[in-house]
mmCIF file of C-alpha atoms in Angstrom:
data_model
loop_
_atom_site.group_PDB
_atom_site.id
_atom_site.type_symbol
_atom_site.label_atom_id
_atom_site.label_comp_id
_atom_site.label_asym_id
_atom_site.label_seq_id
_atom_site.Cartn_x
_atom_site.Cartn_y
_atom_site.Cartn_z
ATOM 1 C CA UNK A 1 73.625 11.004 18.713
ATOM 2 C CA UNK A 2 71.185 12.348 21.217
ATOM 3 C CA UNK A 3 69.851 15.046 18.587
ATOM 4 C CA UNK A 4 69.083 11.857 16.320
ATOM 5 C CA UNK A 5 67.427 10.276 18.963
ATOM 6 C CA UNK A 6 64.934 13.166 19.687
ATOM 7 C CA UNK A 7 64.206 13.191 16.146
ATOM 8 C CA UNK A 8 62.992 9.512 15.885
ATOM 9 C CA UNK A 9 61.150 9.895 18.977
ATOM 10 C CA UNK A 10 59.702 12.962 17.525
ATOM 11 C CA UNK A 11 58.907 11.906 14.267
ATOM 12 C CA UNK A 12 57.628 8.697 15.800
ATOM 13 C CA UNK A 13 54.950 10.366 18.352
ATOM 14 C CA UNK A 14 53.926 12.711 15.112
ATOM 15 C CA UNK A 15 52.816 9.343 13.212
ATOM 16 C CA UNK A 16 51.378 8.238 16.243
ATOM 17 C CA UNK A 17 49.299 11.620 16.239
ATOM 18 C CA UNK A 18 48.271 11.327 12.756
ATOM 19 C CA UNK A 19 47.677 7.943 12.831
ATOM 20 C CA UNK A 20 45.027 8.190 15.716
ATOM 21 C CA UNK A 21 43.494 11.372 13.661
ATOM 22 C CA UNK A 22 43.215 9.450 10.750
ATOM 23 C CA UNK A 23 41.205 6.490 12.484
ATOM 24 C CA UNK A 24 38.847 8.993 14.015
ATOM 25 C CA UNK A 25 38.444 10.870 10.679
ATOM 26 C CA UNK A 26 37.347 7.336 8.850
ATOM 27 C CA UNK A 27 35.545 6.083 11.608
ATOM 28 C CA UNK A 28 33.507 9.549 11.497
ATOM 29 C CA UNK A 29 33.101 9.486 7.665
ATOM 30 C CA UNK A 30 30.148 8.131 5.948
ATOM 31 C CA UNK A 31 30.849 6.466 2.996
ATOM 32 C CA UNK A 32 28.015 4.985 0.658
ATOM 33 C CA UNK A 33 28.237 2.210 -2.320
ATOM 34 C CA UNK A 34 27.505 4.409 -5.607
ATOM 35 C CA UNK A 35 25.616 1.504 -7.439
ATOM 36 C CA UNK A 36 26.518 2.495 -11.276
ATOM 37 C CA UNK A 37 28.280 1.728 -14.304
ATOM 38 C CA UNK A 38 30.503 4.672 -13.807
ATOM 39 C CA UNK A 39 33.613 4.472 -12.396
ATOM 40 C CA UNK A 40 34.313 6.103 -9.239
ATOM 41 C CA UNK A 41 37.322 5.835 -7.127
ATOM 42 C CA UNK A 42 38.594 6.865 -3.765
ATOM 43 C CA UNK A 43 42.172 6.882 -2.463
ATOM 44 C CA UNK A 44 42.258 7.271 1.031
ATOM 45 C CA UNK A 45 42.803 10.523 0.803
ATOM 46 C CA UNK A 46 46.697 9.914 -0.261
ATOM 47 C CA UNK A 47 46.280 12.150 -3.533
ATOM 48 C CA UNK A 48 49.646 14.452 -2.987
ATOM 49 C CA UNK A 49 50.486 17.996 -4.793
ATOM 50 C CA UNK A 50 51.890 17.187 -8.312
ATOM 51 C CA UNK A 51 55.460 18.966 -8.066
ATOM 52 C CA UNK A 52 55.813 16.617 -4.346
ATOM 53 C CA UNK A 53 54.813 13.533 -5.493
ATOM 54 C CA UNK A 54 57.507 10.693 -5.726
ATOM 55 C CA UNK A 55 56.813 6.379 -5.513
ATOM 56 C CA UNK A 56 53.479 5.093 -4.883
ATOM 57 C CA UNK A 57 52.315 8.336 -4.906
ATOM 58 C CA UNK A 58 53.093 9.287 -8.829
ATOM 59 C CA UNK A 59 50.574 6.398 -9.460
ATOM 60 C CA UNK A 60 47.539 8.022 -7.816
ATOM 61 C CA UNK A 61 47.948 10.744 -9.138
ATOM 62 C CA UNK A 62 48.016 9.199 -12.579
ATOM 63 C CA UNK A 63 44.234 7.565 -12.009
ATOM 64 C CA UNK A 64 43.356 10.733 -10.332
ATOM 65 C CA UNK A 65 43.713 12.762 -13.444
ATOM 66 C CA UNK A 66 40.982 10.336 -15.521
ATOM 67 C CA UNK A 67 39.094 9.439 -12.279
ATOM 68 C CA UNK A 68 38.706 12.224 -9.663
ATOM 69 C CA UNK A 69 38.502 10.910 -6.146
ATOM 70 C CA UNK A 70 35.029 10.755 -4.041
ATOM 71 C CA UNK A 71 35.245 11.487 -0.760
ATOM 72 C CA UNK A 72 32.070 9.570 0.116
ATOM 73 C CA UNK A 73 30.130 8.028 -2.906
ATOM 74 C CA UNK A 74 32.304 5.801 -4.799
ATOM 75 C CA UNK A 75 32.575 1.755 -6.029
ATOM 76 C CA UNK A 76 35.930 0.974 -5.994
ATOM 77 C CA UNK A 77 39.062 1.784 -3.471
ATOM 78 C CA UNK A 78 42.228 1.956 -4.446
ATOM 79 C CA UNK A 79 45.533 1.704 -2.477
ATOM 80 C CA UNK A 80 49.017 1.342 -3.389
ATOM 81 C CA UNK A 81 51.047 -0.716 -0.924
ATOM 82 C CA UNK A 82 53.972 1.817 -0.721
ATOM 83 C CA UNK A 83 51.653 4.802 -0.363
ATOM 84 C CA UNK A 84 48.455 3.702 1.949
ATOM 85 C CA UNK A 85 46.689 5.646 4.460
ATOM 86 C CA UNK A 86 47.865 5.487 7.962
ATOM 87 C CA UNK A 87 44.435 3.975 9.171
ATOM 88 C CA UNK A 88 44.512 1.430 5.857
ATOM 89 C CA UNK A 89 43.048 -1.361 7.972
ATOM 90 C CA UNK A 90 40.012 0.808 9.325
ATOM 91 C CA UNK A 91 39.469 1.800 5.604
ATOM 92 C CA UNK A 92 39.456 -1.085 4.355
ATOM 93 C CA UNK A 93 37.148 -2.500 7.183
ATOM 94 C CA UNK A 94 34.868 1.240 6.431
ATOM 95 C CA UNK A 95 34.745 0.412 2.429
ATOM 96 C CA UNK A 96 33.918 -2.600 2.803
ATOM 97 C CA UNK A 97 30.744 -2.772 4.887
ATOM 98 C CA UNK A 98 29.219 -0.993 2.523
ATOM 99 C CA UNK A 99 30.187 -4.006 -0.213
ATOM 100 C CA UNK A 100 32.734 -1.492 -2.518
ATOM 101 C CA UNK A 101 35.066 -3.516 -4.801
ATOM 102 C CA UNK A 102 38.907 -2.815 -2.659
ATOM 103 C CA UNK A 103 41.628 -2.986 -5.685
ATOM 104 C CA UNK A 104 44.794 -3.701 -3.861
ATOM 105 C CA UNK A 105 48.238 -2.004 -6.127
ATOM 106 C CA UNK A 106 51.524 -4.539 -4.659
ATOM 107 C CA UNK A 107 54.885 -2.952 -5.017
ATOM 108 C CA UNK A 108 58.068 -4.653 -3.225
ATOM 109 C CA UNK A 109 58.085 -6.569 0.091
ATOM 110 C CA UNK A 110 60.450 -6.259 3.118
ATOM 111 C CA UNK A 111 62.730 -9.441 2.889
ATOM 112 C CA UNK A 112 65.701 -10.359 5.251
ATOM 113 C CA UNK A 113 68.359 -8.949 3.017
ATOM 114 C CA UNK A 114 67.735 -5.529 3.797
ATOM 115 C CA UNK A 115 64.684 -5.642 6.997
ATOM 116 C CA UNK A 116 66.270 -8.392 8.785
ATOM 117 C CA UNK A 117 65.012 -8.997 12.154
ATOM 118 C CA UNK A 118 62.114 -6.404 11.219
ATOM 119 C CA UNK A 119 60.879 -7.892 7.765
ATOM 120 C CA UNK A 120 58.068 -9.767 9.571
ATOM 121 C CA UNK A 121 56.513 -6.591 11.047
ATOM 122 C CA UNK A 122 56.730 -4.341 8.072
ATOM 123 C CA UNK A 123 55.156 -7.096 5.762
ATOM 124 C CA UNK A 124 52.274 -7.282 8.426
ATOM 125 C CA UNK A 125 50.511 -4.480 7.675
ATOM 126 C CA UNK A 126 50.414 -5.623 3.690
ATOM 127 C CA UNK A 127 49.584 -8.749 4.558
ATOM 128 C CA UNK A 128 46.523 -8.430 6.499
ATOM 129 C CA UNK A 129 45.498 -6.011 4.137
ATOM 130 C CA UNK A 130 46.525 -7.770 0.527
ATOM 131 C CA UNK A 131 44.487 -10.712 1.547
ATOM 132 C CA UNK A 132 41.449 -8.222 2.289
ATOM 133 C CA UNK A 133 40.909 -7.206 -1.734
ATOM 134 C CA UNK A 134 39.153 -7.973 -4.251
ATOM 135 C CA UNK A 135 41.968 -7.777 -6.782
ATOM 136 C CA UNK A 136 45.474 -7.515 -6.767
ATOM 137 C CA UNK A 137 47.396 -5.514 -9.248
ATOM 138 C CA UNK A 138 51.590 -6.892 -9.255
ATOM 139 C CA UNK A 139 53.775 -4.120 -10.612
ATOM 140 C CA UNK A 140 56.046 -6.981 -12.195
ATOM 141 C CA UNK A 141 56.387 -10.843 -12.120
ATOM 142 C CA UNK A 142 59.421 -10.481 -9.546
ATOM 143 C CA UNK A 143 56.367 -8.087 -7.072
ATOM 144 C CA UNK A 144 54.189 -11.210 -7.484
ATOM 145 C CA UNK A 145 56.835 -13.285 -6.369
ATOM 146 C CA UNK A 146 58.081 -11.295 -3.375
ATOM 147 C CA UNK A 147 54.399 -11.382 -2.117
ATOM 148 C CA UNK A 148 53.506 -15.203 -2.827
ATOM 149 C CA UNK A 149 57.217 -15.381 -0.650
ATOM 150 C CA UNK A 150 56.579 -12.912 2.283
ATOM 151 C CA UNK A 151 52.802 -12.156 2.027
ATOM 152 C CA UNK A 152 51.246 -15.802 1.064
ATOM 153 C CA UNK A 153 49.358 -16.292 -2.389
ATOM 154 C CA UNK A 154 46.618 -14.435 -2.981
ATOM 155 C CA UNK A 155 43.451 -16.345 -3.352
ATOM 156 C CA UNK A 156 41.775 -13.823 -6.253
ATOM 157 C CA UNK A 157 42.353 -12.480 -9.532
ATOM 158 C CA UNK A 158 45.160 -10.123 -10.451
ATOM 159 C CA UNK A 159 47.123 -9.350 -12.940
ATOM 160 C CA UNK A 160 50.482 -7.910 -14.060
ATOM 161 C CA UNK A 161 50.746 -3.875 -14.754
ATOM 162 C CA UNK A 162 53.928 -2.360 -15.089
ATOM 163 C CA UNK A 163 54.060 1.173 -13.618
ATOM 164 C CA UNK A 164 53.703 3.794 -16.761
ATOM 165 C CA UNK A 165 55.281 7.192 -18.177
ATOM 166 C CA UNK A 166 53.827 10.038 -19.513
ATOM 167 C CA UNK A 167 55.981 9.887 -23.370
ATOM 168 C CA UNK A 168 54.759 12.830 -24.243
ATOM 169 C CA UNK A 169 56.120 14.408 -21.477
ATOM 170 C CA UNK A 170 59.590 12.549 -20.968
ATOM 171 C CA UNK A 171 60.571 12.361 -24.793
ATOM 172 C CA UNK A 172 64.176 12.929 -26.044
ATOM 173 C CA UNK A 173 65.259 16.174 -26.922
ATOM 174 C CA UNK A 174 65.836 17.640 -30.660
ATOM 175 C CA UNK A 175 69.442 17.055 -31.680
ATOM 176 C CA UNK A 176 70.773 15.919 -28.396
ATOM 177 C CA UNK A 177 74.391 15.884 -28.508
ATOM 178 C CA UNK A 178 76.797 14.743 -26.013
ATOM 179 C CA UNK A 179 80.294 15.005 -27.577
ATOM 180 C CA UNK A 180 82.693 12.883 -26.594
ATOM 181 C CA UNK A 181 81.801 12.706 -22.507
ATOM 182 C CA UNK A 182 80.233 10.177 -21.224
ATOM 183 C CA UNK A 183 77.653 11.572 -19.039
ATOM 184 C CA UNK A 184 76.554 9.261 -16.515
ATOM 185 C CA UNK A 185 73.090 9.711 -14.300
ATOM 186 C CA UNK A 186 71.328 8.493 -10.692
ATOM 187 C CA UNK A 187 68.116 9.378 -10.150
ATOM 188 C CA UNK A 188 65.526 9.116 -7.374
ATOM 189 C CA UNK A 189 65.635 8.601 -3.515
ATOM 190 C CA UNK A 190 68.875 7.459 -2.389
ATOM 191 C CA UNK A 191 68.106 5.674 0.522
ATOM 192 C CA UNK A 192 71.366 3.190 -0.213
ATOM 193 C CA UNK A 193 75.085 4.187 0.007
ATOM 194 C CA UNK A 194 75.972 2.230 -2.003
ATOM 195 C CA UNK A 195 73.789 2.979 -5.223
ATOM 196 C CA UNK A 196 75.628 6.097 -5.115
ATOM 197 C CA UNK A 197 79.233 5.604 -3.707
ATOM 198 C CA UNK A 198 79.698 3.147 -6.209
ATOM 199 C CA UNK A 199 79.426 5.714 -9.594
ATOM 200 C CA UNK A 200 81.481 8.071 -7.496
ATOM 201 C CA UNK A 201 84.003 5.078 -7.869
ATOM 202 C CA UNK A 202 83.415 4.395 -11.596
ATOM 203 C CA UNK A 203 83.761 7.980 -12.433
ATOM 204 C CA UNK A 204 87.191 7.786 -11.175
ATOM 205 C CA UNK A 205 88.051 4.907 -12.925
ATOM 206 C CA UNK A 206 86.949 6.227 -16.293
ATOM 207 C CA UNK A 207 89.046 9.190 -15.431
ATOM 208 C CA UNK A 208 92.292 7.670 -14.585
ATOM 209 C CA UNK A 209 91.612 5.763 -17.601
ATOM 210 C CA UNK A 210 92.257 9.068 -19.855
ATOM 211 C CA UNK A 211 88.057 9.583 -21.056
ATOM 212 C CA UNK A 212 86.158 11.956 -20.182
ATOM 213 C CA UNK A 213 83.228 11.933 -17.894
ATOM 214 C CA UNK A 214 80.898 13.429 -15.838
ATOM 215 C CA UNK A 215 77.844 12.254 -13.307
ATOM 216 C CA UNK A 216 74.577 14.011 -12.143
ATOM 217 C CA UNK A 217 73.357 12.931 -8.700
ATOM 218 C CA UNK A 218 69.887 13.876 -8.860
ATOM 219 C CA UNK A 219 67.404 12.923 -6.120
ATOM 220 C CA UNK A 220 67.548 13.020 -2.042
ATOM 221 C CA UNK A 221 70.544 11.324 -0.171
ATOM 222 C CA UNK A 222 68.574 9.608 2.876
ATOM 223 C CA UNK A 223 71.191 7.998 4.637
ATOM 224 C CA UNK A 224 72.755 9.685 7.686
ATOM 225 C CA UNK A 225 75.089 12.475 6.787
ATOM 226 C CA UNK A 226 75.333 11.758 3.189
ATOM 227 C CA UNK A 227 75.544 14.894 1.603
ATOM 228 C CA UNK A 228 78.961 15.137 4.086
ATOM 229 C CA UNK A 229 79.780 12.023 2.899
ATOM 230 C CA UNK A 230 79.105 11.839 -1.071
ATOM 231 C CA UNK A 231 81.552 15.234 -0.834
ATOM 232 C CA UNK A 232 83.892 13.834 1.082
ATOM 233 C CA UNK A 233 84.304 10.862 -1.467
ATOM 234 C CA UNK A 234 84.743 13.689 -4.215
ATOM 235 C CA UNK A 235 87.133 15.364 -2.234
ATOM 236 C CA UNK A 236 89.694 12.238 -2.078
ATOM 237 C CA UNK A 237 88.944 11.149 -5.429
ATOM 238 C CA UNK A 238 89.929 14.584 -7.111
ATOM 239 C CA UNK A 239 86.377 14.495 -9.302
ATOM 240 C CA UNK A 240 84.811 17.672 -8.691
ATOM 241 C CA UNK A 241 84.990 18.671 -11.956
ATOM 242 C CA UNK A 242 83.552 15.769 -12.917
ATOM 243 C CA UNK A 243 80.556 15.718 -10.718
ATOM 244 C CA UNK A 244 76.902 17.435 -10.177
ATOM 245 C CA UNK A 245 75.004 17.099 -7.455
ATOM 246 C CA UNK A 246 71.376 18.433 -8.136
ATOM 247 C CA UNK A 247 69.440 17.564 -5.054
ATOM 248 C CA UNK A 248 65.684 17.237 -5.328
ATOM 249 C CA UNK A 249 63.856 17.752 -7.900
ATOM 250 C CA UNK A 250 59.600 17.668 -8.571
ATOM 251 C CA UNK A 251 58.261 15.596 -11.657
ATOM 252 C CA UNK A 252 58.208 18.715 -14.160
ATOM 253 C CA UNK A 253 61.971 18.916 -14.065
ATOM 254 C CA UNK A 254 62.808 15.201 -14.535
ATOM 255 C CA UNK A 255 62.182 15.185 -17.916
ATOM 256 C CA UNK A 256 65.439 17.740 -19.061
ATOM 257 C CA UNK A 257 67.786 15.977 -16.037
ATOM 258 C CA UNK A 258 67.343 12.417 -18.058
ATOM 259 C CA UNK A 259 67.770 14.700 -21.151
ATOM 260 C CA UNK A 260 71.047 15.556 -20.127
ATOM 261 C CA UNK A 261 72.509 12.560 -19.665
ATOM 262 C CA UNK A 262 73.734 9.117 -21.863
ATOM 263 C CA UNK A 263 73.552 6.704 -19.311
ATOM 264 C CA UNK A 264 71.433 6.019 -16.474
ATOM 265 C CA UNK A 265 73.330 4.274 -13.630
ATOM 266 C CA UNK A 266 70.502 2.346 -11.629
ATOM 267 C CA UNK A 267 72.555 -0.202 -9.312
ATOM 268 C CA UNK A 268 69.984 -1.113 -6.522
ATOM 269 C CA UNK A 269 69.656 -4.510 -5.881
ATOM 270 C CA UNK A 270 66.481 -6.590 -6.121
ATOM 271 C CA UNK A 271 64.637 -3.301 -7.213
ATOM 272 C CA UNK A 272 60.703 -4.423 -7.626
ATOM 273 C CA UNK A 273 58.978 -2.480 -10.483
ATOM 274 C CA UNK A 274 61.548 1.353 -10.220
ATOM 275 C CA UNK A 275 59.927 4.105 -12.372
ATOM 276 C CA UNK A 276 63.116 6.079 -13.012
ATOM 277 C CA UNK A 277 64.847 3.601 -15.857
ATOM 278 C CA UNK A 278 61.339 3.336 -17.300
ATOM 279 C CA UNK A 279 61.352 7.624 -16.938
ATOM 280 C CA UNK A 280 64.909 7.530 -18.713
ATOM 281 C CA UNK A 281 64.267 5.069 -21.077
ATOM 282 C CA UNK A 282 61.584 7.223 -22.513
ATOM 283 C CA UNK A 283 63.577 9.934 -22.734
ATOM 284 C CA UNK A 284 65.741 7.719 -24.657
ATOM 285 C CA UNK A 285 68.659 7.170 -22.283
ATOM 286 C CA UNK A 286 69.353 3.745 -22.082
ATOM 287 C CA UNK A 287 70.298 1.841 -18.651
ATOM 288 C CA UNK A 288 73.032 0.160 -16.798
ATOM 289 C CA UNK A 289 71.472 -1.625 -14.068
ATOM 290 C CA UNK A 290 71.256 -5.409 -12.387
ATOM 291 C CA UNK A 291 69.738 -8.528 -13.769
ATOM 292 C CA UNK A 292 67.531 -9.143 -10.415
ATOM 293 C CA UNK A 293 64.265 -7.873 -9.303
ATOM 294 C CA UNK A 294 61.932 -6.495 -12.213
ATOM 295 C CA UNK A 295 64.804 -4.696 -13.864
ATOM 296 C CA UNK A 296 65.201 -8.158 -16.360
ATOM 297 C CA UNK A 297 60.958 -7.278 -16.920
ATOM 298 C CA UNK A 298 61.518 -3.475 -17.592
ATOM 299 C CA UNK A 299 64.819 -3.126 -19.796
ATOM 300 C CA UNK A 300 64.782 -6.380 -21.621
ATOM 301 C CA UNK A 301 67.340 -6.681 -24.303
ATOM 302 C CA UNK A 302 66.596 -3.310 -25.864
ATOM 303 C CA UNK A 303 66.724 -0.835 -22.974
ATOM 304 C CA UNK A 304 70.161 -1.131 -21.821
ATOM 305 C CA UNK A 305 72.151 -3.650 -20.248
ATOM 306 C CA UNK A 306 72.333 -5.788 -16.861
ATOM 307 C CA UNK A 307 75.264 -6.774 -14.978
ATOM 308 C CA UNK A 308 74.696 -10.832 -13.941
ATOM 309 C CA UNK A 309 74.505 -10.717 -9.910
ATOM 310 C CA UNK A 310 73.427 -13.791 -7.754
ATOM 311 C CA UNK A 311 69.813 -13.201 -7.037
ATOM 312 C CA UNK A 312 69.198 -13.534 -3.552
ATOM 313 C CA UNK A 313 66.317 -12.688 -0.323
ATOM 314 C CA UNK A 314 68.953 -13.603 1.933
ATOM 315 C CA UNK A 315 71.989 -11.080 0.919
ATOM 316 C CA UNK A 316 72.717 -8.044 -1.163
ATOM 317 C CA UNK A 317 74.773 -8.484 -3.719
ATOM 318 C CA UNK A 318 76.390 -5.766 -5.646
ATOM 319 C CA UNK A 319 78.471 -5.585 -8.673
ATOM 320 C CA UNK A 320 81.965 -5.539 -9.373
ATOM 321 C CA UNK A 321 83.181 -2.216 -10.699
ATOM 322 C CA UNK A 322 84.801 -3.421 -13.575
ATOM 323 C CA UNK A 323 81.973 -5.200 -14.457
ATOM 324 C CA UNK A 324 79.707 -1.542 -14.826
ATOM 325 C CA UNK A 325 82.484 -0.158 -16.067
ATOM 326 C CA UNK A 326 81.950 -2.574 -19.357
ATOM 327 C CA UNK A 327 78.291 -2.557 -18.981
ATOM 328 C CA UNK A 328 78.749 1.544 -19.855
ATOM 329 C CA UNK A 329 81.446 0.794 -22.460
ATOM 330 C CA UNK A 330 79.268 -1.266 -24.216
ATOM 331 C CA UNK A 331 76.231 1.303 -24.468
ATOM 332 C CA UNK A 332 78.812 3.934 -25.092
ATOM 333 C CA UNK A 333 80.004 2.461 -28.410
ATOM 334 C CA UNK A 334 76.188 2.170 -29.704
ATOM 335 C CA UNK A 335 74.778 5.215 -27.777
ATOM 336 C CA UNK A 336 72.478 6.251 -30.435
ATOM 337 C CA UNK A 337 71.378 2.741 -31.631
ATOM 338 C CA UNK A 338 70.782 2.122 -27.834
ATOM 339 C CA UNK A 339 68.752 5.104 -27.298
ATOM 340 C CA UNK A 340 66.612 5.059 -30.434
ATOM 341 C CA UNK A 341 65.400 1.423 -29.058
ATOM 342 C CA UNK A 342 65.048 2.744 -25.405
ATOM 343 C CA UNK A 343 62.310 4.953 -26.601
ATOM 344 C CA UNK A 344 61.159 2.362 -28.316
ATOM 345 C CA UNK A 345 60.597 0.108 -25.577
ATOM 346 C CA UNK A 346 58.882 2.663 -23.521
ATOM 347 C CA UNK A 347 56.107 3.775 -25.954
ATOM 348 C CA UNK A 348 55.146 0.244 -26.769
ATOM 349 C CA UNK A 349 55.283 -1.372 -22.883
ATOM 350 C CA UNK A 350 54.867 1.612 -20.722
ATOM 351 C CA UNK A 351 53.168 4.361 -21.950
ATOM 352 C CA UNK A 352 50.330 5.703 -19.274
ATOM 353 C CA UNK A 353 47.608 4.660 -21.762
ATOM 354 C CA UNK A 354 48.847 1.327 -21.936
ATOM 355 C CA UNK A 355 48.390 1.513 -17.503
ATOM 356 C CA UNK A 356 45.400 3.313 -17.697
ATOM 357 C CA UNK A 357 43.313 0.831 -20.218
ATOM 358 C CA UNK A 358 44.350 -1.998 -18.244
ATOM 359 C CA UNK A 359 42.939 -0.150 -14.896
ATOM 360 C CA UNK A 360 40.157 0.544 -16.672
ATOM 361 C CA UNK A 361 39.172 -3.034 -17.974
ATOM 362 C CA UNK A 362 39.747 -4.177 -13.794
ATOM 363 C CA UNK A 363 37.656 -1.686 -12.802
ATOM 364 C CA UNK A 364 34.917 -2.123 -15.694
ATOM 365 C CA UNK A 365 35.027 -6.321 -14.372
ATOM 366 C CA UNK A 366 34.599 -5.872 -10.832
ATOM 367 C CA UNK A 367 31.596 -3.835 -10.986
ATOM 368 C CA UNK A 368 30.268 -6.341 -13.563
ATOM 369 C CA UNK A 369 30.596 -9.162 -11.303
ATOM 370 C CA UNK A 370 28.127 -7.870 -8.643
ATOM 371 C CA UNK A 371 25.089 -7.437 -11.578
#
């Protein structure tokens, strides 16, 4: 208990630190309006290394590639709200004085359900900043709604732009064959027990039920001792053999982990705009998820299927097991037809040109409107 404590204190001062560095480093810089037709963007200096880049994150680095960032001549500034600089208000403050066009990317809100007592000060920050842009891209209808809730309605223009996926990258394999087993997937940052206790719990019911079946954890477990835990639960549910825990993994590997599965299992409530069922859906593995958040947006009819759950700010609700346990039945019985539409749906609603035009056309407006 103590040794936890130290490290919240710890990593607490450290932000403190950085935070204070960053200030000075913005209030030091000298940034300039570049008055042209061209577009050049800035990030805040959040641009991370390819293979470490996961969330908010992947999205900068998808502009980056067409758009380089400027450290100090550019016209517009772009943040993500789940991956902004430590200083963000002192940027935006910076940027603006010098009249450049702030575009303003909203993923999820805190809301009581999971911040509680702290979902006023975490939305703060985003508020006072949201409100400060000149645009406002949503990553779904449900993100737009969230923010209107928590954040009050923005004022300007924005629009609607689903996060994207490389398909040339995260495409289905040749001949992909999975016998007879259904193999079952979680992806991402596991920040929620539950989201991953719960497959643990359908991959013992599909075994006791005579089938077989086997699940890749793949991604971080972020809640106190759950590696202990998640083997633990293996332990007492005799499914070793029918479980693989990968750990993390960097952007280049995704695309043969969704490969190897049927099924992705994404079971977290209220879940804004995710990237990984859009990921697995173009790598043709359709999805077993919940009809809240912007999962109804993303997977549609086509992708996969949703388990009905009450939809809720207040309270989490999760499923009932039998209820995924159908959910997967269902896909399994049309696994092919399922994933040949999954692809589908990817290439024609989320493929990284389809993001990147849509930036483009923003970016090409604002700097019309000042001439």
């Amino acid at each position: 208990m103590m040794e936890q404590l130290l490290q919240k204190i710890f990593k607490f001062s450290v932000e403190k630190i950085m935070t204070a560095v960053d200030w000075w480093t913005v209030k030091k810089s000298s940034f300039s309006l570049e008055d042209s037709s061209k577009i050049l963007l800035n990030y805040g200096k959040r641009i991370p290394i390819s293979s470490r880049a996961y969330g908010g994150c992947v999205k900068l680095l998808h502009l980056n590639n067409v758009y380089p960032e400027n450290d100090n001549q550019f016209n517009i500034f772009y943040l993500v709200s789940s991956c902004l600089p430590l200083s963000v208000g002192t940027w935006i403050k910076s940027v603006k004085k010098q009249k450049i066009k702030v575009v303003w990317n909203q993923n999820g809100v805190a809301y009581p359900a999971w911040a509680g007592k702290y979902t006023n000060s975490i939305n703060r920050t985003l508020r006072n900043n949201l409100h400060k842009s000149d645009y406002v891209v949503y990553q779904s209808w449900f993100c737009k709604e969230g923010a209107d809730t928590f954040l009050g309605k923005f004022a300007g223009d924005f629009e609607i732009v689903y996060n994207s996926v490389d398909t040339n990258k995260f495409k289905p394999i040749d001949n992909k064959n999975l016998g007879e087993t259904i193999v079952l997937l979680i992806m991402g940052s596991h920040s929620n027990r539950e989201r991953v206790t719960l497959p643990l719990e359908l991959v013992k019911m599909i075994k006791d039920k005579g089938l077989s079946v086997k699940l890749i954890i793949a991604g971080r477990l972020l809640w106190d001792g759950a590696l202990s835990e998640v083997k633990e639960i293996i332990k007492k549910m005799d499914i070793g053999d029918n479980v693989e825990i990968l750990g993390q993994y960097s952007q280049d590997m995704a695309p043969s982990i969704y490969n190897r599965a049927g099924i992705l299992l994404h079971l977290m409530y209220n879940d804004a705009c995710p990237t990984v069922p859009i990921e697995a859906m173009a790598c043709g593995v359709p999805v077993v998820g919940l009809d809240c958040g912007g999962m109804p947006e993303l997977i549609g009819k086509e992708g996969g299927s949703l388990i009905s759950v009450p939809h809720s700010y207040e309270k989490m609700y999760k499923p009932e097991l039998v209820d995924v346990y159908r959910a997967v039945k269902s896909i399994n019985k049309k696994q092919r037809q399922f994933s040949i539409s999954a692809r589908e749906r990817a290439v024609t609603m989320f493929d990284n040109s389809i993001w990147l035009d849509k930036h483009r056309l923003i970016f090409e407006r604002l700097l019309k409107s000042d001439k």
